[in-house]
Amino acid sequence: MDFISRGFRGRPREQAPAGRLPPGQYMVRDFPVLSAGPTPHTPLSRWTFSITGEIDEPRQWTWEQFRALPTETITKDIHCVTKWSKFDTVWEGVSVDTLLDGVDTTAEYVLAFSDGGYTTNIPLQDLTEGKAWVAFAFGGEPLEPEHGGPARLLVPHLYFWKSAKWVRGLRLMSENSPGFWETYGYHDYGDPWREQRYSGD
Amino acid sequence: MARAAVQRRLTWRRGRVTRRVDETPRVRTLVLALEEDWPGHLAGQHVDVRLTAEDGYQAQRSYSIASAPEDVGQLAITVERIGDGEVSPYLVDELTEGDQLEFRGPIGGYFVWDETPGGPLLLVAGGSGICPLMAMIRHRAARGSRVPTRLLYSSRSLEDVIYREEVDLLAARSDGLEVFHTLTRDRPAGWTGYARRIDLEMLTEVGWRPDEGPLGFVCGPTPLVEAVAEALVQLGWSPDRVKTERFGPTGG
């Protein structure tokens, strides 16, 4: 740390509880919105969720079938690559373990795909064993379209662009393939605690 | 979307502030000197800025590059002072000519314009959302491009309009750039421009018809971006021709 910004003091430090704010992040209380294009509005009657790719029998749920699956309430801190972090966000969703239950696959990577063409890649092992959900409620309310409703992926241990809004399915892949932001120079994995914002970080 | 990934490491750089420009009472532009190894940027990309306090505490924020890629050797960011912000008051009020600023970039490759995507351009800005669009307007002017371009720019009042003189001067060149202002809060006496938030009717009047194959860039606070993007899709624009970037006052 050989560089000092002359005259910069920053906010009082007690604002962020120790050990909860990854490097380079700051805490927010509201919920900023970031997306690359118009917010899609797929009617629930036409909404499906699919598991495709390296799987013997692809799976698909309608909204009713999806909502009949067992759900979990999840309380997690989330971290956006644009530097904000939000603590103790409360979600309701279906665990990816539930969606992949009984699936036999040799795939090691997943490409999550969304309405509007958005994609993001994640190692399969980062979506299983209680690490990821398809969330349909936030703060006890149905997930608003601008925050990714009717359903978004929730992978809270990675930067939040990995938690694909408007998610419609997971493609199981044996080879890694970059998604939307990963193609534009964002980090392939995106661990906030290692500050993996951009490729090469 | 099939653009090759740029796999170089973005290292932190130091730039000396060579100039400050007062844009509005709350907005100031900082011009930084660039070293020769700066890789150049595309109009619409941003940089991350990092501030370090004496006790080692650091804060980072992203700012759009407002200068044109052709403006070699320097880089301009335009910063709006957010009242309870941590970084923006420092950048606007404290940092001065001769000071160093740490930054890295350029970052982002989607919300960019480099004359190749084609189609007439619609640029829609709210407040400081003008910054990445200004880089596009300046790039267009520097290239001598005649791509028909319309800027629809929403500000609270005339004194809050960032880059007003420069935009008006560029529009006066009659090379295909047209500028439309809307003032949502205060209007000077005799104001004949728009005087409300951007809506479907305004976009119908100012925007291109979908069959003209337009490309849209929308940048501003989330409610404006949501409303404009939604209205353009409603008017028949293809969603993949509407590129958005949102600025929140969050944290500043």
Coordinates of N, CA and C in Angstrom, one line a residue, chain A:
Chain A
M1 N 0.8 -1.2 0.0 CA 0.0 0.0 0.0 C 0.9 1.2 0.0
D2 N 1.4 1.5 -1.1 CA 2.4 2.7 -1.2 C 1.7 3.9 -1.7
F3 N 0.4 3.8 -2.1 CA -0.2 5.0 -2.6 C -1.3 5.5 -1.6
I4 N -1.3 6.8 -1.4 CA -2.4 7.4 -0.5 C -3.1 8.4 -1.3
S5 N -4.4 8.4 -1.3 CA -5.2 9.5 -1.9 C -5.2 10.7 -1.0
R6 N -4.5 11.7 -1.4 CA -4.4 12.9 -0.5 C -5.8 13.4 0.0
G7 N -5.9 13.4 1.3 CA -7.1 14.0 1.9 C -8.3 13.1 1.9
F8 N -8.1 11.8 1.5 CA -9.3 10.9 1.6 C -9.3 10.1 2.9
R9 N -10.4 10.2 3.5 CA -10.6 9.5 4.8 C -11.6 8.3 4.7
G10 N -12.6 8.4 3.9 CA -13.6 7.4 3.8 C -14.6 7.4 4.9
R11 N -15.5 6.6 4.8 CA -16.6 6.5 5.8 C -16.1 6.0 7.1
P12 N -16.8 6.3 8.2 CA -16.5 5.6 9.4 C -16.5 4.1 9.3
R13 N -15.5 3.4 9.8 CA -15.3 2.0 9.5 C -16.3 1.1 10.1
E14 N -16.9 1.6 11.2 CA -17.8 0.6 12.0 C -19.1 0.3 11.2
Q15 N -19.3 1.0 10.1 CA -20.5 0.7 9.3 C -20.6 -0.7 8.8
A16 N -19.4 -1.3 8.4 CA -19.4 -2.7 7.9 C -18.9 -3.6 8.9
P17 N -19.7 -4.6 9.3 CA -19.3 -5.6 10.3 C -18.0 -6.3 9.8
A18 N -17.1 -6.6 10.7 CA -15.8 -7.2 10.3 C -16.1 -8.5 9.7
G19 N -15.3 -8.8 8.6 CA -15.3 -10.1 8.0 C -16.5 -10.4 7.1
R20 N -17.4 -9.4 6.9 CA -18.5 -9.7 6.0 C -18.5 -8.9 4.7
L21 N -17.6 -7.9 4.6 CA -17.5 -7.1 3.4 C -16.2 -7.5 2.6
P22 N -16.4 -8.1 1.5 CA -15.3 -8.5 0.6 C -14.5 -7.3 0.2
P23 N -13.2 -7.5 -0.2 CA -12.4 -6.3 -0.5 C -13.0 -5.5 -1.7
G24 N -12.9 -4.2 -1.5 CA -13.3 -3.3 -2.6 C -14.8 -3.1 -2.6
Q25 N -15.6 -3.7 -1.7 CA -17.0 -3.5 -1.6 C -17.5 -2.5 -0.6
Y26 N -18.7 -2.0 -0.8 CA -19.3 -1.1 0.3 C -20.7 -1.6 0.5
M27 N -21.2 -1.3 1.7 CA -22.5 -1.8 2.1 C -23.6 -0.9 1.6
V28 N -24.7 -1.5 1.1 CA -25.9 -0.7 0.7 C -27.1 -1.2 1.5
R29 N -28.1 -0.4 1.6 CA -29.4 -0.8 2.2 C -30.5 -1.0 1.2
D30 N -30.4 -0.3 0.1 CA -31.4 -0.4 -1.0 C -30.9 -1.6 -1.9
F31 N -31.6 -1.7 -3.0 CA -31.3 -2.9 -3.9 C -31.1 -2.3 -5.3
P32 N -29.9 -2.0 -5.7 CA -29.7 -1.4 -7.0 C -30.1 -2.4 -8.1
V33 N -30.4 -1.8 -9.3 CA -30.7 -2.6 -10.4 C -29.7 -2.5 -11.5
L34 N -29.2 -3.6 -12.1 CA -28.3 -3.5 -13.2 C -28.7 -4.5 -14.2
S35 N -28.8 -4.1 -15.4 CA -29.0 -5.1 -16.5 C -28.7 -4.5 -17.8
A36 N -28.5 -5.3 -18.8 CA -27.9 -4.8 -20.1 C -28.9 -4.4 -21.1
G37 N -30.2 -4.7 -20.8 CA -31.2 -4.4 -21.8 C -32.6 -4.3 -21.2
P38 N -33.6 -4.3 -22.0 CA -35.0 -4.1 -21.5 C -35.3 -5.3 -20.6
T39 N -36.2 -5.1 -19.6 CA -36.6 -6.1 -18.7 C -37.7 -7.0 -19.4
P40 N -37.4 -8.3 -19.5 CA -38.4 -9.2 -20.2 C -39.6 -9.4 -19.3
H41 N -40.7 -9.6 -20.0 CA -42.0 -9.9 -19.2 C -42.6 -11.2 -19.8
T42 N -42.1 -12.4 -19.4 CA -42.7 -13.6 -19.9 C -43.9 -14.0 -19.0
P43 N -45.1 -14.2 -19.6 CA -46.2 -14.6 -18.8 C -45.9 -15.9 -18.1
L44 N -46.4 -16.1 -16.9 CA -46.2 -17.4 -16.2 C -46.7 -18.6 -17.0
S45 N -47.8 -18.3 -17.8 CA -48.4 -19.4 -18.6 C -47.4 -20.0 -19.6
R46 N -46.4 -19.1 -20.0 CA -45.5 -19.6 -21.0 C -44.1 -19.8 -20.4
W47 N -44.0 -19.6 -19.1 CA -42.7 -19.8 -18.5 C -42.4 -21.3 -18.2
T48 N -41.2 -21.7 -18.5 CA -40.7 -23.1 -18.2 C -39.3 -23.0 -17.7
F49 N -38.9 -24.0 -16.9 CA -37.5 -24.1 -16.5 C -37.0 -25.4 -17.0
S50 N -35.8 -25.4 -17.6 CA -35.3 -26.6 -18.3 C -33.9 -26.9 -17.8
I51 N -33.6 -28.2 -17.8 CA -32.2 -28.7 -17.6 C -31.9 -29.4 -18.9
T52 N -30.9 -28.9 -19.6 CA -30.5 -29.4 -20.9 C -29.0 -29.8 -21.0
G53 N -28.6 -30.1 -22.2 CA -27.2 -30.4 -22.4 C -26.8 -31.8 -22.1
E54 N -25.7 -32.0 -21.3 CA -25.2 -33.4 -21.0 C -26.1 -34.1 -19.9
I55 N -27.3 -34.5 -20.4 CA -28.2 -35.2 -19.5 C -29.0 -36.1 -20.4
D56 N -29.2 -37.3 -19.9 CA -29.9 -38.4 -20.7 C -31.3 -37.9 -21.1
E57 N -32.0 -37.5 -20.1 CA -33.4 -37.1 -20.4 C -33.5 -35.7 -19.8
P58 N -33.5 -34.7 -20.8 CA -33.7 -33.3 -20.4 C -35.0 -33.1 -19.5
R59 N -34.9 -32.2 -18.6 CA -36.0 -32.0 -17.7 C -36.7 -30.6 -17.9
Q60 N -38.0 -30.6 -17.7 CA -38.6 -29.3 -17.9 C -39.8 -29.2 -16.9
W61 N -39.9 -28.0 -16.3 CA -41.1 -27.7 -15.4 C -41.9 -26.6 -16.0
T62 N -43.2 -26.6 -15.9 CA -44.0 -25.4 -16.0 C -43.9 -24.6 -14.7
W63 N -44.4 -23.4 -14.8 CA -44.4 -22.6 -13.5 C -45.1 -23.4 -12.4
E64 N -46.3 -24.0 -12.7 CA -47.1 -24.7 -11.6 C -46.2 -25.9 -11.1
Q65 N -45.6 -26.6 -12.0 CA -44.8 -27.7 -11.6 C -43.6 -27.3 -10.8
F66 N -43.0 -26.2 -11.2 CA -41.8 -25.7 -10.5 C -42.2 -25.2 -9.1
R67 N -43.4 -24.5 -9.0 CA -43.8 -24.0 -7.7 C -44.3 -25.1 -6.8
A68 N -44.5 -26.3 -7.3 CA -44.9 -27.4 -6.5 C -43.7 -28.1 -5.9
L69 N -42.5 -27.8 -6.3 CA -41.3 -28.4 -5.8 C -41.1 -27.9 -4.3
P70 N -40.4 -28.6 -3.5 CA -40.0 -28.1 -2.2 C -39.2 -26.8 -2.2
T71 N -39.5 -25.9 -1.4 CA -38.8 -24.6 -1.4 C -38.0 -24.4 -0.1
E72 N -37.1 -23.5 -0.1 CA -36.3 -23.2 1.0 C -36.3 -21.7 1.2
T73 N -36.2 -21.2 2.4 CA -35.9 -19.8 2.7 C -34.4 -19.6 2.9
I74 N -33.8 -18.6 2.2 CA -32.4 -18.5 2.2 C -32.1 -17.1 2.7
T75 N -31.2 -16.9 3.7 CA -30.8 -15.6 4.1 C -29.3 -15.5 3.8
K76 N -28.9 -14.6 2.9 CA -27.5 -14.5 2.5 C -27.1 -13.1 2.2
D77 N -25.8 -12.8 2.3 CA -25.2 -11.6 1.9 C -24.9 -11.7 0.4
I78 N -25.2 -10.6 -0.4 CA -24.9 -10.6 -1.8 C -23.9 -9.5 -2.2
H79 N -23.1 -9.8 -3.2 CA -22.0 -8.9 -3.6 C -22.0 -8.7 -5.1
C80 N -22.2 -7.4 -5.5 CA -22.3 -7.1 -6.9 C -20.9 -6.6 -7.3
V81 N -20.5 -6.9 -8.6 CA -19.2 -6.5 -9.1 C -19.1 -5.0 -9.2
T82 N -20.2 -4.3 -9.2 CA -20.2 -2.8 -9.3 C -19.9 -2.2 -7.9
K83 N -19.5 -3.1 -7.0 CA -19.0 -2.7 -5.6 C -19.9 -2.7 -4.5
W84 N -21.3 -2.8 -4.7 CA -22.1 -2.8 -3.6 C -22.3 -4.2 -3.1
S85 N -22.5 -4.3 -1.7 CA -22.9 -5.5 -1.1 C -24.1 -5.3 -0.2
K86 N -25.0 -6.2 -0.1 CA -26.2 -6.1 0.7 C -26.3 -7.3 1.6
F87 N -26.4 -7.0 2.9 CA -26.4 -8.1 3.9 C -27.8 -8.6 4.2
D88 N -27.8 -9.9 4.6 CA -29.0 -10.5 5.1 C -30.2 -10.4 4.1
T89 N -30.0 -10.6 2.9 CA -31.1 -10.6 1.9 C -31.9 -12.0 2.1
V90 N -33.2 -11.9 2.1 CA -34.0 -13.1 2.3 C -34.7 -13.5 1.1
W91 N -34.5 -14.7 0.7 CA -35.0 -15.2 -0.6 C -35.9 -16.5 -0.3
E92 N -36.7 -16.8 -1.2 CA -37.4 -18.1 -1.2 C -37.1 -18.7 -2.6
G93 N -36.8 -20.0 -2.6 CA -36.5 -20.6 -3.9 C -36.4 -22.1 -3.8
V94 N -36.1 -22.7 -5.0 CA -36.0 -24.1 -5.1 C -34.5 -24.4 -5.2
S95 N -34.0 -25.3 -4.4 CA -32.5 -25.6 -4.4 C -32.2 -26.2 -5.8
V96 N -31.0 -25.9 -6.3 CA -30.6 -26.5 -7.6 C -30.4 -28.0 -7.3
D97 N -30.1 -28.4 -6.1 CA -30.0 -29.8 -5.7 C -31.3 -30.5 -6.0
T98 N -32.4 -29.9 -5.7 CA -33.7 -30.4 -6.0 C -34.0 -30.6 -7.5
L99 N -33.6 -29.6 -8.2 CA -33.8 -29.6 -9.7 C -32.9 -30.7 -10.3
L100 N -31.7 -31.0 -9.8 CA -30.8 -31.9 -10.3 C -30.9 -33.3 -9.7
D101 N -31.9 -33.5 -8.8 CA -32.0 -34.7 -8.0 C -32.1 -35.9 -8.9
G102 N -31.2 -36.8 -8.8 CA -31.2 -38.1 -9.6 C -30.6 -37.9 -10.9
V103 N -30.1 -36.7 -11.3 CA -29.5 -36.6 -12.6 C -28.1 -37.2 -12.6
D104 N -27.8 -38.0 -13.6 CA -26.5 -38.6 -13.8 C -25.8 -37.8 -14.9
T105 N -24.8 -37.1 -14.6 CA -24.1 -36.3 -15.7 C -22.6 -36.4 -15.5
T106 N -21.9 -36.3 -16.7 CA -20.5 -36.1 -16.6 C -20.1 -34.7 -16.7
A107 N -21.1 -33.8 -16.8 CA -20.8 -32.4 -17.0 C -20.1 -31.8 -15.8
E108 N -19.2 -30.9 -16.0 CA -18.5 -30.2 -14.9 C -18.9 -28.7 -14.9
Y109 N -19.5 -28.2 -16.0 CA -19.8 -26.8 -16.1 C -21.3 -26.6 -16.4
V110 N -21.8 -25.4 -16.1 CA -23.2 -25.1 -16.4 C -23.2 -23.7 -17.1
L111 N -24.1 -23.6 -18.1 CA -24.4 -22.3 -18.6 C -25.8 -22.0 -18.3
A112 N -26.0 -21.0 -17.4 CA -27.4 -20.6 -17.1 C -27.9 -19.7 -18.2
F113 N -29.1 -19.9 -18.6 CA -29.6 -19.1 -19.7 C -31.0 -18.4 -19.3
S114 N -31.2 -17.3 -19.9 CA -32.3 -16.4 -19.4 C -33.1 -15.8 -20.6
D115 N -34.3 -15.4 -20.3 CA -35.1 -14.6 -21.2 C -34.2 -13.3 -21.5
G116 N -34.3 -12.9 -22.8 CA -33.5 -11.8 -23.2 C -32.1 -12.1 -23.7
G117 N -31.8 -13.4 -23.6 CA -30.5 -13.9 -24.2 C -29.3 -13.9 -23.2
Y118 N -29.5 -13.5 -22.0 CA -28.4 -13.4 -21.0 C -28.0 -14.8 -20.7
T119 N -26.6 -15.0 -20.5 CA -26.1 -16.3 -20.1 C -25.0 -16.0 -19.1
T120 N -24.7 -17.0 -18.2 CA -23.5 -16.9 -17.4 C -23.1 -18.3 -17.1
N121 N -21.7 -18.5 -17.0 CA -21.2 -19.8 -16.8 C -20.7 -20.0 -15.3
I122 N -20.9 -21.2 -14.8 CA -20.6 -21.5 -13.4 C -20.2 -23.0 -13.4
P123 N -19.1 -23.3 -12.6 CA -18.8 -24.7 -12.4 C -20.0 -25.4 -11.7
L124 N -20.3 -26.7 -12.2 CA -21.4 -27.4 -11.6 C -21.3 -27.5 -10.1
Q125 N -20.1 -27.7 -9.6 CA -20.0 -28.0 -8.2 C -20.3 -26.7 -7.4
D126 N -20.3 -25.5 -8.0 CA -20.7 -24.3 -7.3 C -22.2 -24.1 -7.3
L127 N -23.0 -25.0 -7.9 CA -24.4 -24.9 -7.9 C -25.1 -26.0 -7.0
T128 N -24.2 -26.9 -6.5 CA -24.8 -28.1 -5.8 C -24.4 -28.0 -4.3
E129 N -25.0 -29.0 -3.6 CA -24.7 -29.1 -2.1 C -25.1 -27.8 -1.4
G130 N -26.3 -27.3 -1.7 CA -26.8 -26.2 -0.9 C -26.2 -24.9 -1.2
K131 N -25.6 -24.7 -2.4 CA -24.9 -23.4 -2.7 C -25.7 -22.5 -3.7
A132 N -26.8 -23.1 -4.3 CA -27.5 -22.3 -5.3 C -29.0 -22.6 -5.3
W133 N -29.8 -21.6 -5.7 CA -31.2 -21.8 -5.8 C -31.8 -21.1 -7.0
V134 N -33.0 -21.5 -7.4 CA -33.8 -20.7 -8.4 C -34.8 -20.0 -7.5
A135 N -34.6 -18.7 -7.3 CA -35.4 -17.9 -6.4 C -36.6 -17.2 -7.0
F136 N -37.7 -17.3 -6.4 CA -38.9 -16.6 -7.0 C -39.5 -15.6 -6.0
A137 N -38.9 -15.4 -4.8 CA -39.4 -14.4 -3.9 C -38.2 -13.7 -3.2
F138 N -38.4 -12.4 -2.9 CA -37.4 -11.7 -2.3 C -38.1 -10.9 -1.2
G139 N -37.6 -10.9 0.1 CA -38.1 -10.2 1.2 C -39.6 -10.5 1.4
G140 N -40.0 -11.8 1.1 CA -41.3 -12.2 1.3 C -42.3 -11.9 0.3
E141 N -41.9 -11.2 -0.8 CA -42.7 -10.8 -1.9 C -42.3 -11.5 -3.2
P142 N -43.2 -11.7 -4.1 CA -42.8 -12.2 -5.4 C -41.7 -11.4 -6.0
L143 N -40.7 -12.0 -6.6 CA -39.6 -11.3 -7.2 C -40.0 -10.4 -8.3
E144 N -39.7 -9.1 -8.2 CA -40.1 -8.1 -9.2 C -39.3 -8.3 -10.5
P145 N -40.0 -8.0 -11.6 CA -39.3 -8.2 -12.9 C -38.0 -7.5 -13.0
E146 N -37.8 -6.3 -12.4 CA -36.5 -5.6 -12.6 C -35.4 -6.2 -11.8
H147 N -35.8 -7.0 -10.8 CA -34.8 -7.8 -10.0 C -34.7 -9.2 -10.5
G148 N -35.3 -9.5 -11.6 CA -35.2 -10.9 -12.2 C -36.4 -11.8 -12.2
G149 N -37.5 -11.3 -11.7 CA -38.7 -12.1 -11.6 C -39.2 -12.4 -13.0
P150 N -39.9 -13.5 -13.1 CA -40.5 -14.3 -12.0 C -39.5 -15.2 -11.2
A151 N -38.3 -15.5 -11.8 CA -37.4 -16.3 -11.1 C -36.0 -16.0 -11.6
R152 N -35.0 -16.0 -10.6 CA -33.6 -15.8 -11.0 C -32.8 -16.8 -10.3
L153 N -31.6 -17.1 -10.8 CA -30.7 -17.9 -10.2 C -30.1 -17.2 -9.0
L154 N -29.8 -17.9 -7.9 CA -29.2 -17.2 -6.7 C -28.0 -18.1 -6.4
V155 N -26.8 -17.5 -6.6 CA -25.5 -18.1 -6.3 C -24.8 -17.1 -5.4
P156 N -25.1 -17.0 -4.2 CA -24.7 -15.8 -3.4 C -23.2 -15.8 -3.1
H157 N -22.5 -16.9 -3.2 CA -21.1 -16.9 -2.9 C -20.2 -16.4 -4.1
L158 N -20.8 -16.1 -5.2 CA -20.1 -15.5 -6.3 C -20.7 -14.1 -6.6
Y159 N -19.9 -13.3 -7.3 CA -20.5 -12.0 -7.7 C -21.8 -12.1 -8.3
F160 N -22.7 -11.1 -8.1 CA -24.1 -11.3 -8.4 C -24.5 -11.4 -9.9
W161 N -23.5 -11.1 -10.8 CA -23.9 -11.3 -12.2 C -24.0 -12.7 -12.5
K162 N -23.5 -13.6 -11.6 CA -23.6 -15.1 -11.8 C -25.1 -15.5 -11.4
S163 N -25.7 -14.7 -10.7 CA -27.1 -15.0 -10.2 C -28.1 -14.5 -11.3
A164 N -28.1 -15.2 -12.4 CA -28.8 -14.8 -13.7 C -30.3 -14.4 -13.4
K165 N -30.6 -13.2 -13.8 CA -32.0 -12.8 -13.7 C -32.8 -13.5 -14.8
W166 N -34.1 -13.6 -14.6 CA -35.0 -14.1 -15.6 C -34.6 -15.5 -16.1
V167 N -34.0 -16.3 -15.2 CA -33.4 -17.5 -15.6 C -34.5 -18.5 -16.1
R168 N -34.1 -19.2 -17.2 CA -35.1 -20.2 -17.8 C -34.5 -21.6 -17.8
G169 N -33.2 -21.7 -17.5 CA -32.7 -23.1 -17.5 C -31.2 -23.2 -17.3
L170 N -30.8 -24.4 -17.1 CA -29.3 -24.7 -16.9 C -28.9 -25.7 -18.0
R171 N -27.8 -25.3 -18.7 CA -27.3 -26.2 -19.7 C -26.1 -26.9 -19.1
L172 N -26.1 -28.2 -19.0 CA -25.0 -28.9 -18.4 C -23.9 -29.2 -19.5
M173 N -22.7 -28.8 -19.2 CA -21.6 -28.9 -20.3 C -20.4 -29.6 -19.7
S174 N -19.7 -30.3 -20.6 CA -18.5 -30.9 -20.2 C -17.3 -30.0 -20.4
E175 N -17.5 -28.9 -21.3 CA -16.4 -27.9 -21.4 C -16.9 -26.6 -20.9
N176 N -16.0 -25.8 -20.4 CA -16.4 -24.5 -19.9 C -16.6 -23.6 -21.1
S177 N -17.6 -22.7 -21.0 CA -17.9 -21.8 -22.1 C -18.4 -20.5 -21.5
P178 N -17.7 -19.4 -21.8 CA -18.0 -18.1 -21.2 C -19.4 -17.6 -21.5
G179 N -20.1 -17.0 -20.5 CA -21.4 -16.4 -20.7 C -21.3 -15.0 -21.2
F180 N -22.3 -14.2 -21.0 CA -22.4 -12.8 -21.5 C -21.3 -11.9 -21.0
W181 N -21.3 -11.6 -19.7 CA -20.3 -10.7 -19.2 C -18.9 -11.3 -19.2
E182 N -18.8 -12.6 -19.1 CA -17.5 -13.3 -19.1 C -16.9 -13.1 -20.5
T183 N -17.7 -13.0 -21.5 CA -17.1 -12.7 -22.9 C -16.6 -11.3 -23.0
Y184 N -17.2 -10.4 -22.2 CA -16.8 -9.0 -22.2 C -15.7 -8.6 -21.2
G185 N -15.0 -9.6 -20.8 CA -13.8 -9.3 -20.0 C -14.0 -9.5 -18.5
Y186 N -15.2 -9.9 -18.0 CA -15.4 -10.1 -16.6 C -14.9 -11.5 -16.3
H187 N -14.6 -11.7 -15.0 CA -13.9 -12.9 -14.5 C -14.7 -14.1 -14.8
D188 N -14.0 -15.2 -15.1 CA -14.7 -16.5 -15.4 C -15.4 -17.0 -14.2
Y189 N -14.8 -16.9 -13.0 CA -15.3 -17.5 -11.8 C -16.1 -16.5 -10.9
G190 N -15.4 -15.4 -10.6 CA -16.1 -14.3 -9.9 C -16.2 -14.5 -8.4
D191 N -15.2 -14.9 -7.7 CA -15.2 -15.0 -6.2 C -15.0 -13.6 -5.6
P192 N -16.0 -13.1 -4.9 CA -15.8 -11.7 -4.3 C -14.7 -11.7 -3.3
W193 N -14.4 -12.8 -2.6 CA -13.4 -12.7 -1.5 C -12.0 -12.7 -2.1
R194 N -11.9 -13.2 -3.3 CA -10.6 -13.0 -4.0 C -10.6 -11.9 -5.0
E195 N -11.6 -11.1 -5.0 CA -11.8 -9.9 -5.8 C -11.6 -10.2 -7.3
Q196 N -12.3 -11.3 -7.7 CA -12.1 -11.7 -9.1 C -13.2 -11.0 -10.0
R197 N -12.9 -9.7 -10.2 CA -13.9 -8.9 -11.0 C -13.7 -9.1 -12.5
Y198 N -12.5 -9.0 -12.9 CA -12.2 -9.0 -14.4 C -11.2 -10.1 -14.7
S199 N -11.2 -10.5 -16.0 CA -10.3 -11.6 -16.3 C -8.9 -11.2 -16.0
G200 N -8.2 -12.1 -15.4 CA -6.8 -11.9 -15.0 C -6.7 -11.5 -13.5
D201 N -7.8 -11.1 -12.9 CA -7.8 -10.8 -11.4 C -7.5 -12.0 -10.6

